[in-house]
XYZ file of C-alpha atoms in Angstrom:
450
model
C 16.973 -29.570 -96.080
C 17.537 -26.378 -97.945
C 19.838 -23.883 -96.214
C 17.760 -20.549 -96.349
C 14.018 -19.588 -96.543
C 12.544 -16.230 -97.244
C 9.385 -15.533 -95.314
C 6.933 -13.737 -97.630
C 4.982 -12.334 -94.749
C 5.011 -9.969 -91.848
C 4.472 -9.409 -88.059
C 3.453 -11.913 -85.875
C 3.439 -14.852 -88.366
C 6.856 -13.831 -89.793
C 8.223 -13.883 -86.448
C 6.797 -17.444 -85.800
C 8.442 -18.779 -88.830
C 11.674 -17.039 -88.388
C 12.058 -18.563 -85.148
C 11.482 -22.042 -86.361
C 13.819 -21.682 -89.128
C 16.565 -20.162 -86.926
C 16.211 -23.268 -84.442
C 16.791 -25.480 -87.311
C 19.999 -23.576 -88.743
C 17.977 -22.417 -91.581
C 18.913 -18.845 -92.617
C 16.028 -16.693 -92.235
C 15.404 -13.910 -94.691
C 12.650 -11.382 -93.990
C 11.051 -8.820 -96.589
C 9.117 -5.645 -95.157
C 7.552 -2.733 -96.205
C 8.533 1.101 -95.144
C 5.605 0.861 -92.676
C 6.916 -2.259 -90.843
C 10.683 -1.317 -90.644
C 10.747 -1.140 -86.882
C 8.576 -4.104 -86.408
C 10.199 -7.092 -84.400
C 10.438 -9.505 -87.173
C 12.613 -7.457 -88.978
C 15.633 -7.416 -86.427
C 14.774 -11.396 -85.815
C 15.847 -12.394 -89.401
C 19.212 -13.227 -90.332
C 18.619 -10.836 -93.230
C 15.976 -8.381 -94.272
C 15.097 -6.562 -97.414
C 12.961 -3.507 -98.097
C 10.468 -4.476 -100.937
C 8.068 -1.495 -101.349
C 5.843 0.712 -99.452
C 3.130 0.313 -97.175
C 0.271 -0.511 -99.518
C 0.044 -4.140 -99.486
C -0.315 -4.364 -103.516
C 2.975 -2.505 -103.586
C 4.929 -5.033 -101.235
C 3.528 -8.284 -99.511
C 1.233 -8.769 -102.489
C 4.078 -7.706 -105.071
C 5.169 -11.030 -106.519
C 8.239 -9.926 -108.358
C 9.350 -7.654 -105.869
C 9.364 -10.858 -103.339
C 10.989 -12.937 -106.073
C 13.466 -10.341 -106.611
C 14.194 -10.187 -103.020
C 14.657 -13.914 -103.107
C 17.289 -13.750 -105.941
C 19.198 -10.924 -104.202
C 19.702 -13.062 -101.137
C 19.913 -16.441 -102.607
C 17.329 -17.690 -100.910
C 16.625 -21.547 -101.344
C 13.006 -21.570 -100.312
C 10.243 -19.154 -99.802
C 7.352 -19.533 -97.204
C 4.374 -17.418 -97.596
C 2.788 -17.660 -94.041
C -0.963 -17.016 -94.176
C -2.795 -14.435 -96.510
C -1.115 -12.279 -98.799
C 0.219 -14.789 -101.544
C -0.142 -17.699 -99.364
C -3.183 -19.161 -101.608
C -1.885 -17.846 -104.735
C -1.509 -20.710 -107.106
C 0.109 -18.494 -109.622
C 2.819 -17.315 -107.194
C 3.655 -20.893 -106.253
C 4.024 -21.877 -109.716
C 6.503 -18.785 -110.095
C 8.465 -19.937 -107.063
C 8.891 -23.434 -108.381
C 9.803 -21.963 -111.891
C 12.502 -19.699 -110.308
C 14.035 -23.237 -109.029
C 13.133 -22.333 -105.316
C 11.388 -24.598 -102.788
C 7.805 -23.559 -101.973
C 6.847 -24.365 -98.671
C 3.335 -25.281 -99.414
C 1.329 -27.536 -101.390
C 1.423 -27.912 -105.134
C -0.290 -25.041 -107.256
C -2.710 -27.241 -108.725
C -4.073 -28.278 -105.028
C -4.258 -24.331 -104.268
C -6.163 -23.915 -107.456
C -8.631 -26.604 -107.021
C -9.337 -25.725 -103.415
C -9.388 -21.762 -104.074
C -12.698 -21.814 -105.994
C -15.433 -22.663 -103.365
C -17.787 -24.139 -106.100
C -15.168 -26.369 -107.629
C -14.204 -27.330 -104.118
C -17.583 -28.353 -103.159
C -18.066 -30.648 -106.400
C -14.583 -32.426 -105.347
C -15.539 -32.836 -101.888
C -18.890 -34.383 -102.774
C -17.120 -36.741 -105.291
C -14.586 -37.809 -102.673
C -17.474 -38.490 -100.176
C -17.236 -35.500 -97.863
C -20.408 -34.335 -96.761
C -21.210 -30.743 -98.381
C -24.358 -28.765 -97.501
C -27.144 -28.612 -99.899
C -26.409 -25.809 -102.565
C -25.454 -24.635 -106.096
C -23.021 -26.820 -108.225
C -22.178 -23.980 -110.367
C -21.871 -20.103 -110.180
C -25.364 -18.353 -109.617
C -25.322 -15.787 -112.345
C -27.999 -13.503 -111.011
C -30.170 -12.521 -107.982
C -33.320 -14.046 -109.791
C -31.196 -17.629 -110.093
C -30.184 -17.076 -106.324
C -33.721 -16.984 -105.606
C -34.678 -20.311 -107.376
C -31.635 -21.885 -105.446
C -33.191 -20.867 -102.297
C -36.451 -21.952 -103.114
C -35.095 -25.449 -104.238
C -32.967 -26.018 -100.963
C -35.033 -24.041 -98.561
C -34.273 -20.781 -96.275
C -32.152 -19.625 -94.734
C -29.327 -19.612 -97.103
C -25.591 -18.496 -97.105
C -24.251 -16.367 -100.230
C -20.906 -16.174 -100.488
C -17.940 -15.476 -103.276
C -16.621 -18.592 -104.921
C -13.175 -17.348 -104.711
C -13.479 -15.518 -101.474
C -12.136 -15.821 -97.790
C -11.869 -14.076 -94.410
C -15.620 -13.790 -94.075
C -16.082 -10.436 -95.889
C -17.847 -12.027 -98.526
C -20.544 -13.827 -96.636
C -24.259 -13.378 -96.117
C -26.960 -15.023 -94.583
C -30.682 -14.612 -95.962
C -33.926 -15.657 -94.576
C -36.254 -14.672 -97.209
C -36.253 -13.159 -100.945
C -35.640 -9.708 -100.105
C -32.734 -10.609 -97.761
C -31.582 -12.788 -100.391
C -31.281 -10.204 -103.133
C -29.293 -7.844 -100.667
C -27.005 -10.414 -99.733
C -26.498 -11.610 -103.327
C -25.586 -7.765 -104.415
C -23.366 -7.312 -101.477
C -21.530 -10.643 -102.065
C -21.133 -9.902 -105.522
C -19.560 -6.513 -105.251
C -17.138 -7.606 -102.639
C -16.368 -10.554 -104.826
C -15.443 -8.285 -107.699
C -13.438 -5.579 -105.415
C -11.589 -8.198 -103.117
C -11.143 -11.367 -105.130
C -11.398 -10.284 -108.797
C -14.247 -12.779 -109.591
C -17.848 -11.921 -109.595
C -18.799 -15.879 -109.079
C -21.388 -16.305 -106.485
C -22.245 -19.390 -104.432
C -25.500 -20.167 -102.767
C -25.814 -23.155 -100.153
C -27.627 -24.048 -97.278
C -27.183 -21.733 -94.169
C -26.599 -24.130 -91.129
C -28.179 -22.126 -88.088
C -26.821 -22.549 -84.312
C -23.692 -23.986 -86.066
C -20.331 -24.867 -84.622
C -17.253 -24.025 -86.926
C -14.883 -27.038 -86.437
C -11.566 -27.425 -88.513
C -9.352 -30.391 -88.752
C -5.460 -29.935 -89.220
C -4.021 -32.265 -91.914
C -0.582 -32.998 -92.718
C 0.451 -34.387 -96.349
C 3.417 -36.358 -96.330
C 5.792 -36.802 -99.295
C 4.861 -40.391 -99.592
C 1.377 -39.433 -100.243
C 0.131 -40.110 -96.834
C -2.593 -37.742 -95.151
C -2.380 -37.479 -91.371
C -4.823 -35.741 -89.202
C -3.659 -33.808 -86.437
C -6.804 -33.309 -84.417
C -9.433 -30.633 -84.663
C -9.906 -26.951 -83.556
C -13.244 -25.209 -82.751
C -13.349 -21.674 -84.253
C -16.985 -20.789 -83.553
C -16.007 -17.542 -81.485
C -16.606 -15.097 -84.411
C -17.310 -11.497 -85.305
C -18.374 -10.736 -88.851
C -17.669 -14.191 -89.658
C -13.909 -13.766 -88.697
C -12.552 -15.942 -85.796
C -11.426 -14.441 -82.766
C -10.943 -17.308 -80.153
C -10.104 -20.898 -81.204
C -9.375 -24.111 -79.157
C -8.401 -27.670 -79.327
C -9.946 -30.185 -78.795
C -13.629 -28.868 -79.617
C -15.647 -29.051 -76.660
C -18.860 -29.200 -78.917
C -18.319 -32.587 -80.387
C -17.979 -36.177 -79.163
C -15.694 -39.246 -80.012
C -17.919 -40.509 -82.698
C -18.555 -37.472 -84.548
C -14.815 -36.520 -84.169
C -13.544 -39.867 -85.739
C -16.006 -39.201 -88.796
C -14.431 -35.662 -89.241
C -10.962 -36.671 -89.160
C -11.687 -39.285 -92.002
C -13.416 -36.885 -94.058
C -10.576 -34.687 -93.735
C -8.349 -37.089 -94.817
C -10.364 -37.955 -97.807
C -10.380 -34.400 -98.867
C -6.610 -34.313 -98.637
C -6.243 -37.331 -100.295
C -8.751 -36.429 -103.302
C -6.536 -33.595 -104.044
C -3.012 -35.188 -103.455
C -2.527 -32.884 -100.790
C 1.130 -32.375 -99.489
C 2.230 -29.983 -96.397
C -0.006 -28.456 -93.588
C -3.244 -27.698 -94.406
C -6.886 -27.419 -92.819
C -10.454 -28.844 -93.724
C -13.326 -26.454 -92.231
C -16.627 -27.863 -91.680
C -20.189 -26.346 -90.000
C -21.468 -28.689 -87.449
C -24.958 -28.319 -86.893
C -28.458 -30.234 -85.817
C -29.106 -33.476 -88.166
C -32.674 -33.197 -89.741
C -33.685 -30.628 -87.191
C -32.594 -32.666 -84.040
C -30.486 -30.458 -81.813
C -29.433 -33.751 -79.866
C -27.972 -34.984 -83.222
C -24.857 -33.404 -84.825
C -23.980 -33.460 -88.582
C -21.372 -31.839 -90.312
C -21.017 -30.229 -93.765
C -17.598 -29.184 -95.827
C -17.233 -25.284 -95.518
C -13.720 -24.877 -97.290
C -9.991 -26.248 -97.401
C -7.346 -23.606 -96.705
C -4.189 -24.697 -98.248
C -1.717 -22.948 -96.091
C -0.756 -22.447 -92.313
C -3.780 -21.148 -90.273
C -3.463 -18.141 -87.860
C -4.616 -20.686 -84.911
C -2.036 -23.613 -85.732
C -0.401 -22.625 -82.059
C -3.233 -24.759 -80.426
C -2.762 -27.710 -82.434
C 0.996 -27.207 -81.359
C 0.530 -27.036 -77.799
C -1.931 -30.058 -77.782
C 0.365 -32.374 -79.921
C 3.567 -31.052 -79.082
C 4.428 -30.859 -82.821
C 5.847 -27.727 -84.793
C 4.008 -27.401 -87.890
C 6.233 -24.775 -89.348
C 9.006 -27.738 -88.843
C 7.021 -30.096 -90.320
C 6.258 -27.828 -93.290
C 9.873 -27.288 -93.887
C 10.638 -31.162 -93.946
C 7.722 -32.066 -96.064
C 8.696 -29.304 -98.696
C 12.161 -30.557 -98.490
C 11.104 -33.956 -99.449
C 12.323 -35.671 -96.408
C 10.815 -38.618 -94.734
C 8.336 -37.363 -91.851
C 7.300 -40.396 -89.564
C 4.235 -39.656 -87.810
C 2.279 -42.214 -85.710
C -1.391 -41.564 -84.515
C -1.793 -38.080 -83.015
C -3.963 -37.453 -79.843
C -4.397 -34.641 -77.966
C -3.057 -33.970 -74.706
C -4.527 -31.362 -72.296
C -6.385 -28.399 -73.671
C -5.253 -25.228 -75.576
C -7.029 -21.825 -76.077
C -6.059 -18.925 -78.399
C -7.088 -15.346 -78.092
C -6.436 -13.217 -80.805
C -5.580 -9.650 -79.511
C -6.396 -6.911 -81.929
C -5.889 -2.874 -81.907
C -9.699 -2.526 -82.285
C -12.443 -0.932 -80.640
C -13.898 -3.534 -78.012
C -17.412 -2.556 -78.443
C -17.651 -1.948 -82.611
C -14.458 -4.218 -83.606
C -13.345 -1.373 -85.825
C -9.597 -1.115 -86.161
C -7.972 1.353 -83.971
C -4.420 2.290 -85.539
C -1.823 4.042 -83.021
C 1.425 3.906 -81.293
C 1.970 1.402 -78.607
C 2.817 3.238 -75.552
C 3.106 0.309 -73.112
C 3.357 -3.477 -73.912
C 3.841 -5.765 -71.177
C 3.137 -9.284 -71.765
C 1.845 -11.917 -69.387
C 4.339 -14.686 -68.330
C 3.912 -17.860 -66.315
C 3.632 -21.730 -67.131
C 1.105 -22.863 -69.677
C 1.254 -19.485 -71.622
C 2.244 -18.793 -74.839
C 2.186 -15.490 -76.970
C 2.928 -14.986 -80.642
C 3.408 -11.265 -81.103
C 3.920 -9.325 -83.967
C 4.480 -5.980 -82.171
C 6.463 -4.496 -79.064
C 6.317 -1.353 -77.098
C 6.994 1.789 -79.250
C 5.831 0.340 -82.468
C 2.949 1.635 -84.455
C 0.180 0.081 -85.714
C -0.765 1.368 -89.064
C -4.076 1.399 -91.237
C -2.744 -0.636 -93.973
C -3.056 -4.203 -92.430
C -4.765 -6.399 -90.379
C -4.957 -5.135 -86.918
C -3.700 -8.501 -85.308
C -1.395 -7.359 -82.732
C -0.586 -11.033 -81.124
C -2.258 -14.331 -80.221
C -2.141 -15.123 -76.563
C -2.451 -18.885 -76.027
C -2.885 -20.978 -72.913
C -2.668 -24.585 -72.412
C -3.954 -26.353 -69.359
C -4.415 -30.181 -67.998
C -7.977 -29.712 -69.280
C -10.518 -26.962 -70.254
C -11.055 -25.614 -66.907
C -7.469 -25.354 -66.228
C -6.871 -23.890 -69.425
C -9.724 -21.275 -68.607
C -8.316 -20.340 -65.328
C -4.833 -19.658 -66.975
C -6.562 -17.620 -69.779
C -8.237 -15.338 -67.140
C -5.085 -14.754 -65.164
C -3.227 -14.336 -68.560
C -5.506 -11.689 -70.205
C -5.986 -9.652 -67.172
C -2.107 -9.407 -67.218
C -1.770 -8.438 -70.796
C -0.929 -4.560 -70.387
C -1.112 -2.647 -73.962
C -1.875 1.129 -73.653
C -1.720 3.721 -76.254
C -4.465 2.502 -78.323
C -7.604 0.625 -78.005
C -7.747 -3.205 -78.080
C -10.085 -6.020 -77.640
C -8.704 -7.428 -74.500
C -11.712 -6.003 -72.483
C -14.034 -8.067 -74.825
C -12.413 -11.045 -74.478
C -12.248 -10.906 -70.859
C -15.947 -10.255 -71.233
C -16.046 -13.536 -73.248
C -14.743 -15.697 -70.245
C -17.837 -14.735 -68.084
C -20.525 -15.919 -70.879
C -21.875 -19.133 -69.166
C -22.073 -20.466 -72.687
C -18.356 -20.097 -73.345
C -17.445 -21.079 -70.008
C -19.490 -24.344 -70.349
C -18.422 -24.843 -73.852
C -21.895 -24.815 -75.355
C -21.547 -21.552 -77.672
C -21.986 -21.531 -81.307
C -20.868 -18.895 -83.985
C -24.003 -16.686 -82.961
C -22.293 -16.113 -79.556
C -20.697 -12.711 -80.453
C -23.915 -11.160 -81.867
C -25.983 -12.384 -78.859
C -23.259 -10.743 -76.515
C -23.389 -7.386 -78.282
C -27.488 -7.559 -78.493
C -27.619 -7.987 -74.604
């Protein structure tokens, strides 16, 4: 095991990684921007290095500055967390070339999954179900229309190198498709540096279900269960739970097996997530089928729910795999039920970021409650980064028990000084389709339309 690790991230995920590192006796080194100097993760680390001004491009996305910090502190490993440089194959290569341990999959695996079109083709060859769609970049709107006529409306338009939901657009006719194409292309160029566009069949009334996998040093890929991520606003996840209330045992086994094939196809090592859309099979709402969406070659924001139902520490497992240690994992089955609620500094009606100073921060406490927080009382939420404040996670003996604990915990979480989405999360608990587990990815849109 390496003796020190630099955490190339910020806020709650940096704190999360630091906690496991220190528990394992590994020196934890933080890097931070000028805007984050007072956040908890900086004080929690054994050592912290200022790497630049607030803008991400000048700090957390500044690969030379991160590598220089690793050299200055004699770090032996780098953990990228999620976002920022976590899925940069080039950064992973530079870390390895510098003689450091990269806590993540091989750069080749990151690159192969980073392009959605290439990933679709790889998954098809590996026997993983994929939705009908283009097998190469769609160069213009006219070609997109031709593809839509071939596979049938509605279709989804997305950036081949995108992520996070900002590049997605559904279209039900030619006019809508042309608009969605131009929007996706513009955002692809702006945010991802590539204008390549993918068009594929849009799965309506779908559930978004992902499988956590762990690739071991000996090449074995182990499934660690699924998470349901269907509660989304603007195609971005807000609530996740494990296990999924929307799939049965037979479908679950097929999805786990498909996720293992996906990992094996790219010789995957470390923690990763294979994401699927689950929808009606041939229009029959009683039958469910699933299609590959993407693979995230990193730790997910929602990893705590998997940890809660399996008893595993995914960051520890990442460390051990990266260090080349033997990791013995038998069959993993969930125990109980866990739900994660993402608490954002945002307007609860329009879901727009709401930066400002946190005047009061009082976390709920009690059995089955876990808080992964990035902020504390007196901290300032700036406009430079994602407004995620904390992840409130609950665990219960079953889903009903977890929902009871969720209501109590959300009601007791007190944050003042800025707007948060806590009222929305409490509103969600009152929706019958969430309460009974029959919801799909259109739930939040229906809530706001009612």
